[in-house]
Amino acid sequence: MSGLPLTWEFLAVPQAVPEVRRILRARFAGDDADDLVLCVSELLANVITHVGERTPVSLRVTATPSGRVRVALSDPAPAVWPMLRESGPDGTSGRGLLLVDALALRWGVEQAPYRKTVWCELRAALRSAPEWVTGATPLPNEHRTGQASHDAH
């Protein structure tokens, strides 16, 4: 996926969601970035809903050594963790993290004293294999103190 890495700091406000989508689509034009755009939108919406509007966030989209795309969204609320929950058929909200869980190869939360980072890893949608991918490299163990991760599928 061209356009990596991407780092961006901004305020989490409802108006930022369509702007972030527009920027990601422009940055990754030509790549199949639909899953990336949806995951970033849902993680950002979670911050707005559960931490609060005008929360400063940091978005990082990077490539992993194994050729995945890693999305990481950090905010200054280490005590407010995202939770997977079932939304009833009549529910109008509460499906964002379920979408991330369904689309991501794995996802998790890293906690630090003054911030947390919710991350997910996606398959890279590539037109052709990039030169930095030299083979599958095992990922380090993500289960360290203050971190949680979920493997999808």
Coordinates of N, CA and C in Angstrom, one line a residue:
M1 N 0.9 -1.2 0.0 CA 0.0 0.0 0.0 C 0.9 1.2 0.0
S2 N 0.8 2.0 -1.0 CA 1.6 3.3 -1.1 C 1.0 4.3 -0.1
G3 N 1.7 5.3 0.2 CA 1.3 6.3 1.1 C 1.6 6.1 2.6
L4 N 2.4 5.0 2.9 CA 2.7 4.7 4.3 C 4.2 5.2 4.5
P5 N 4.5 5.6 5.7 CA 3.6 5.8 6.9 C 2.8 7.1 6.9
L6 N 1.8 7.1 7.6 CA 1.0 8.3 7.8 C 0.8 8.6 9.3
T7 N 1.1 9.8 9.7 CA 0.9 10.2 11.1 C 0.2 11.5 11.1
W8 N -0.9 11.6 11.9 CA -1.7 12.8 11.9 C -2.2 13.1 13.3
E9 N -2.1 14.3 13.8 CA -2.7 14.6 15.1 C -3.8 15.6 14.9
F10 N -4.9 15.4 15.5 CA -6.1 16.3 15.3 C -7.0 16.2 16.5
L11 N -8.1 17.0 16.5 CA -9.1 16.9 17.5 C -10.2 16.0 17.0
A12 N -10.7 15.1 17.9 CA -11.8 14.1 17.6 C -13.1 14.9 17.7
V13 N -13.6 15.3 16.6 CA -14.9 16.0 16.5 C -15.7 15.3 15.4
P14 N -17.0 15.3 15.4 CA -17.8 14.7 14.4 C -17.4 15.1 13.0
Q15 N -17.1 16.4 12.8 CA -16.7 16.8 11.5 C -15.4 16.2 11.0
A16 N -14.6 15.7 11.9 CA -13.3 15.1 11.5 C -13.5 13.8 10.8
V17 N -14.6 13.1 11.1 CA -14.8 11.7 10.5 C -14.8 11.8 9.0
P18 N -15.7 12.6 8.4 CA -15.7 12.6 6.9 C -14.4 13.2 6.3
E19 N -13.8 14.1 7.0 CA -12.5 14.6 6.6 C -11.4 13.6 6.6
V20 N -11.4 12.8 7.7 CA -10.4 11.7 7.7 C -10.6 10.7 6.6
R21 N -11.9 10.4 6.4 CA -12.2 9.4 5.2 C -11.7 10.0 3.9
R22 N -11.9 11.3 3.7 CA -11.5 11.9 2.4 C -10.0 11.9 2.3
I23 N -9.3 12.2 3.4 CA -7.8 12.2 3.3 C -7.3 10.8 3.1
L24 N -7.8 9.9 3.8 CA -7.3 8.5 3.6 C -7.6 8.0 2.2
R25 N -8.7 8.3 1.6 CA -9.0 7.8 0.3 C -8.1 8.5 -0.7
A26 N -7.8 9.8 -0.5 CA -6.9 10.5 -1.4 C -5.5 10.0 -1.2
R27 N -5.1 9.8 0.0 CA -3.7 9.3 0.3 C -3.4 7.9 -0.3
F28 N -4.4 7.1 -0.2 CA -4.3 5.7 -0.7 C -5.1 5.4 -2.0
A29 N -5.2 6.5 -2.8 CA -5.9 6.3 -4.1 C -5.2 5.2 -4.9
G30 N -6.1 4.4 -5.5 CA -5.6 3.3 -6.3 C -5.4 2.0 -5.5
D31 N -5.3 2.1 -4.2 CA -5.3 0.9 -3.3 C -6.7 0.6 -2.9
D32 N -7.0 -0.6 -2.5 CA -8.3 -0.9 -2.0 C -8.3 -0.6 -0.5
A33 N -8.7 0.6 -0.1 CA -8.6 1.1 1.2 C -9.9 1.1 2.0
D34 N -10.9 0.4 1.5 CA -12.2 0.5 2.2 C -12.2 0.0 3.6
D35 N -11.5 -1.1 3.9 CA -11.4 -1.6 5.2 C -10.6 -0.7 6.1
L36 N -9.6 -0.1 5.6 CA -8.8 0.9 6.4 C -9.6 2.1 6.7
V37 N -10.4 2.6 5.8 CA -11.2 3.8 6.0 C -12.3 3.5 7.0
L38 N -12.9 2.3 6.9 CA -14.0 1.9 7.8 C -13.4 1.8 9.3
C39 N -12.3 1.1 9.4 CA -11.7 0.9 10.7 C -11.3 2.2 11.4
V40 N -10.7 3.1 10.7 CA -10.3 4.4 11.2 C -11.5 5.1 11.6
S41 N -12.6 5.1 10.8 CA -13.8 5.9 11.1 C -14.4 5.3 12.4
E42 N -14.5 4.0 12.5 CA -15.1 3.5 13.7 C -14.3 3.7 15.0
L43 N -13.0 3.6 14.9 CA -12.1 3.9 16.1 C -12.3 5.4 16.5
L44 N -12.3 6.3 15.5 CA -12.5 7.7 15.8 C -13.9 8.0 16.4
A45 N -14.9 7.3 15.8 CA -16.2 7.5 16.4 C -16.3 7.0 17.8
N46 N -15.6 6.0 18.1 CA -15.5 5.5 19.5 C -14.9 6.6 20.5
V47 N -13.9 7.2 20.0 CA -13.3 8.3 20.9 C -14.3 9.4 21.1
I48 N -14.9 9.8 20.0 CA -15.9 10.9 20.1 C -17.0 10.6 21.1
T49 N -17.5 9.3 20.9 CA -18.7 8.9 21.8 C -18.3 8.6 23.2
H50 N -17.2 7.9 23.4 CA -16.9 7.4 24.8 C -15.9 8.2 25.6
V51 N -15.1 9.0 24.9 CA -14.1 9.9 25.6 C -14.6 11.3 25.5
G52 N -15.1 11.7 24.4 CA -15.6 13.1 24.3 C -15.1 13.8 23.1
E53 N -16.0 14.7 22.6 CA -15.6 15.6 21.5 C -14.5 16.5 21.9
R54 N -13.7 16.8 20.9 CA -12.5 17.7 21.1 C -11.3 17.0 21.8
T55 N -11.4 15.7 21.9 CA -10.3 15.0 22.5 C -9.1 15.0 21.5
P56 N -7.9 15.3 21.9 CA -6.8 15.2 21.0 C -6.4 13.8 20.7
V57 N -6.3 13.4 19.4 CA -5.9 12.1 19.0 C -4.7 12.1 18.1
S58 N -4.1 10.9 18.1 CA -3.0 10.8 17.1 C -3.3 9.5 16.3
L59 N -3.3 9.6 15.0 CA -3.5 8.5 14.1 C -2.2 8.1 13.4
R60 N -1.9 6.9 13.4 CA -0.7 6.4 12.7 C -1.2 5.2 11.9
V61 N -0.8 5.2 10.6 CA -1.0 4.1 9.7 C 0.3 3.7 9.2
T62 N 0.8 2.5 9.5 CA 2.1 2.0 9.2 C 2.0 0.6 8.6
A63 N 3.2 0.2 8.0 CA 3.3 -1.2 7.5 C 4.1 -2.0 8.5
T64 N 3.6 -3.2 8.7 CA 4.4 -4.1 9.6 C 5.4 -4.9 8.8
P65 N 6.4 -5.5 9.5 CA 7.4 -6.3 8.8 C 6.8 -7.5 8.0
S66 N 5.6 -7.9 8.4 CA 4.9 -9.1 7.8 C 4.0 -8.6 6.6
G67 N 4.0 -7.3 6.3 CA 3.2 -6.9 5.2 C 1.8 -6.5 5.5
R68 N 1.5 -6.4 6.8 CA 0.1 -5.9 7.1 C 0.1 -4.4 7.3
V69 N -1.1 -3.8 7.3 CA -1.2 -2.4 7.6 C -1.7 -2.3 9.0
R70 N -1.0 -1.5 9.8 CA -1.4 -1.3 11.2 C -1.9 0.1 11.4
V71 N -3.1 0.1 11.9 CA -3.8 1.4 12.3 C -3.7 1.6 13.8
A72 N -3.3 2.7 14.3 CA -3.2 3.0 15.7 C -3.8 4.4 16.0
L73 N -4.8 4.4 16.9 CA -5.4 5.7 17.2 C -5.2 5.9 18.7
S74 N -4.5 6.9 19.1 CA -4.2 7.1 20.5 C -5.0 8.3 21.1
D75 N -5.4 8.2 22.3 CA -6.1 9.3 23.0 C -5.6 9.4 24.4
P76 N -5.9 10.5 25.1 CA -5.4 10.7 26.5 C -6.3 10.1 27.6
A77 N -7.1 9.1 27.3 CA -8.0 8.5 28.3 C -7.7 7.0 28.5
P78 N -6.6 6.8 29.3 CA -6.2 5.4 29.5 C -7.2 4.5 30.2
A79 N -8.1 5.1 30.9 CA -9.1 4.3 31.7 C -10.3 3.9 30.9
V80 N -10.5 4.5 29.7 CA -11.7 4.3 28.9 C -11.3 3.3 27.8
W81 N -11.6 2.0 28.1 CA -11.2 1.0 27.1 C -12.4 0.6 26.2
P82 N -12.1 0.3 25.0 CA -13.2 -0.1 24.1 C -13.6 -1.6 24.5
M83 N -14.9 -1.9 24.3 CA -15.4 -3.2 24.7 C -16.3 -3.7 23.5
L84 N -16.0 -5.0 23.2 CA -16.9 -5.7 22.2 C -18.2 -5.9 22.9
R85 N -19.3 -5.6 22.2 CA -20.6 -5.9 22.8 C -21.6 -6.1 21.7
E86 N -22.5 -6.9 22.0 CA -23.5 -7.3 21.0 C -24.6 -6.2 21.0
S87 N -25.0 -5.8 19.8 CA -26.0 -4.8 19.7 C -27.3 -5.6 19.1
G88 N -28.4 -5.3 19.8 CA -29.6 -6.0 19.3 C -30.0 -5.6 17.9
P89 N -30.9 -6.3 17.4 CA -31.4 -6.0 16.0 C -32.0 -4.7 15.8
D90 N -32.5 -4.1 16.9 CA -33.1 -2.8 16.8 C -32.1 -1.7 17.3
G91 N -31.0 -2.1 17.7 CA -30.0 -1.1 18.2 C -29.5 -0.2 17.0
T92 N -29.3 1.0 17.3 CA -28.8 2.0 16.3 C -27.3 2.3 16.5
S93 N -26.7 1.8 17.5 CA -25.3 2.0 17.7 C -24.7 0.8 18.4
G94 N -23.3 0.8 18.6 CA -22.7 -0.2 19.3 C -22.1 -1.3 18.4
R95 N -22.0 -1.1 17.1 CA -21.5 -2.1 16.2 C -20.1 -1.7 15.7
G96 N -19.5 -0.6 16.1 CA -18.3 -0.2 15.5 C -17.1 -1.1 15.8
L97 N -17.0 -1.5 17.0 CA -15.9 -2.4 17.4 C -16.1 -3.8 16.8
L98 N -17.4 -4.2 16.7 CA -17.7 -5.5 16.0 C -17.2 -5.5 14.6
L99 N -17.4 -4.3 13.9 CA -16.9 -4.2 12.5 C -15.4 -4.3 12.5
V100 N -14.7 -3.6 13.4 CA -13.3 -3.7 13.4 C -12.8 -5.1 13.7
D101 N -13.5 -5.8 14.6 CA -13.2 -7.2 14.9 C -13.4 -8.1 13.7
A102 N -14.4 -7.8 12.9 CA -14.7 -8.6 11.7 C -13.7 -8.4 10.6
L103 N -13.2 -7.1 10.4 CA -12.4 -6.7 9.3 C -10.9 -7.0 9.6
A104 N -10.5 -6.8 10.8 CA -9.1 -6.8 11.2 C -8.6 -8.3 11.4
L105 N -7.3 -8.5 11.0 CA -6.7 -9.8 11.3 C -6.5 -9.9 12.8
R106 N -6.2 -8.8 13.5 CA -6.2 -8.8 14.9 C -6.3 -7.3 15.4
W107 N -6.6 -7.1 16.6 CA -6.7 -5.7 17.2 C -6.5 -5.8 18.7
G108 N -6.2 -4.6 19.2 CA -6.0 -4.6 20.7 C -5.9 -3.2 21.2
V109 N -5.5 -3.2 22.5 CA -5.3 -1.9 23.2 C -4.0 -1.9 23.9
E110 N -3.3 -0.8 23.8 CA -2.0 -0.6 24.5 C -2.3 0.5 25.5
Q111 N -2.0 0.3 26.8 CA -2.2 1.3 27.8 C -0.9 1.8 28.3
A112 N -0.9 3.1 28.4 CA 0.3 3.8 29.0 C -0.3 4.7 30.2
P113 N 0.5 5.3 31.0 CA 0.0 6.0 32.2 C -0.9 7.1 31.8
Y114 N -0.7 7.8 30.7 CA -1.5 9.0 30.4 C -2.2 8.9 29.0
R115 N -2.2 7.7 28.4 CA -2.9 7.6 27.2 C -3.1 6.1 26.9
K116 N -4.0 5.8 25.9 CA -4.1 4.5 25.4 C -4.1 4.5 23.9
T117 N -3.8 3.4 23.3 CA -3.8 3.3 21.8 C -4.6 2.1 21.5
V118 N -5.6 2.3 20.6 CA -6.4 1.2 20.1 C -5.8 1.0 18.7
W119 N -5.5 -0.3 18.4 CA -4.8 -0.6 17.1 C -5.5 -1.8 16.5
C120 N -5.3 -1.9 15.2 CA -5.8 -3.1 14.4 C -4.8 -3.3 13.3
E121 N -4.8 -4.5 12.8 CA -3.9 -4.9 11.7 C -4.8 -5.5 10.6
L122 N -4.6 -5.0 9.4 CA -5.4 -5.4 8.2 C -4.5 -6.0 7.2
R123 N -5.0 -6.8 6.3 CA -4.3 -7.2 5.2 C -4.0 -6.0 4.3
A124 N -2.8 -6.0 3.8 CA -2.5 -4.9 2.9 C -3.1 -5.2 1.5
A125 N -3.8 -4.2 1.0 CA -4.4 -4.3 -0.3 C -3.5 -3.7 -1.3
L126 N -2.7 -4.5 -2.0 CA -1.6 -4.0 -2.8 C -1.9 -4.2 -4.3
R127 N -1.5 -3.3 -5.1 CA -1.5 -3.5 -6.5 C -0.4 -4.5 -6.9
S128 N 0.8 -4.3 -6.3 CA 1.9 -5.3 -6.4 C 2.7 -5.3 -5.1
A129 N 3.4 -6.3 -4.9 CA 4.1 -6.5 -3.6 C 5.2 -5.4 -3.5
P130 N 5.2 -4.6 -2.4 CA 6.2 -3.6 -2.3 C 7.6 -4.2 -2.0
E131 N 8.6 -3.4 -2.3 CA 10.0 -3.8 -2.1 C 10.4 -4.1 -0.7
W132 N 9.6 -3.5 0.3 CA 10.0 -3.7 1.7 C 9.5 -5.1 2.3
V133 N 8.7 -5.7 1.5 CA 8.2 -7.0 2.0 C 9.1 -8.1 1.5
T134 N 9.9 -8.7 2.4 CA 10.9 -9.7 2.0 C 10.5 -11.1 2.5
G135 N 9.4 -11.2 3.2 CA 9.0 -12.5 3.6 C 8.2 -12.3 4.9
A136 N 7.5 -13.3 5.3 CA 6.7 -13.3 6.5 C 7.6 -13.3 7.8
T137 N 7.5 -12.3 8.6 CA 8.3 -12.2 9.8 C 7.3 -12.4 11.0
P138 N 7.7 -13.3 11.9 CA 6.7 -13.5 13.0 C 6.6 -12.3 13.8
L139 N 5.3 -12.0 14.2 CA 5.1 -10.8 15.0 C 5.4 -11.1 16.5
P140 N 5.9 -10.0 17.2 CA 6.2 -10.2 18.6 C 5.0 -10.5 19.4
N141 N 5.2 -11.1 20.5 CA 4.1 -11.3 21.4 C 3.5 -10.0 21.9
E142 N 2.2 -9.8 21.6 CA 1.5 -8.6 22.0 C 0.9 -8.6 23.4
H143 N 1.1 -9.7 24.1 CA 0.4 -9.9 25.4 C 1.4 -9.5 26.5
R144 N 1.7 -8.2 26.6 CA 2.5 -7.6 27.6 C 1.7 -6.9 28.6
T145 N 2.2 -6.5 29.7 CA 1.5 -5.8 30.8 C 0.9 -4.5 30.2
G146 N -0.4 -4.3 30.4 CA -1.1 -3.1 30.0 C -1.5 -3.2 28.6
Q147 N -1.5 -4.4 28.0 CA -1.9 -4.5 26.6 C -2.9 -5.7 26.5
A148 N -3.8 -5.6 25.6 CA -4.7 -6.7 25.3 C -4.8 -6.7 23.8
S149 N -5.0 -7.9 23.2 CA -5.1 -8.0 21.8 C -6.1 -9.1 21.5
H150 N -6.7 -9.0 20.3 CA -7.7 -10.0 19.9 C -7.3 -10.5 18.5
D151 N -7.2 -11.8 18.3 CA -7.0 -12.3 17.0 C -8.4 -12.6 16.3
A152 N -8.6 -12.1 15.1 CA -9.8 -12.3 14.4 C -9.7 -13.6 13.6
H153 N -10.8 -14.2 13.4 CA -11.0 -15.3 12.5 C -10.4 -16.5 13.1

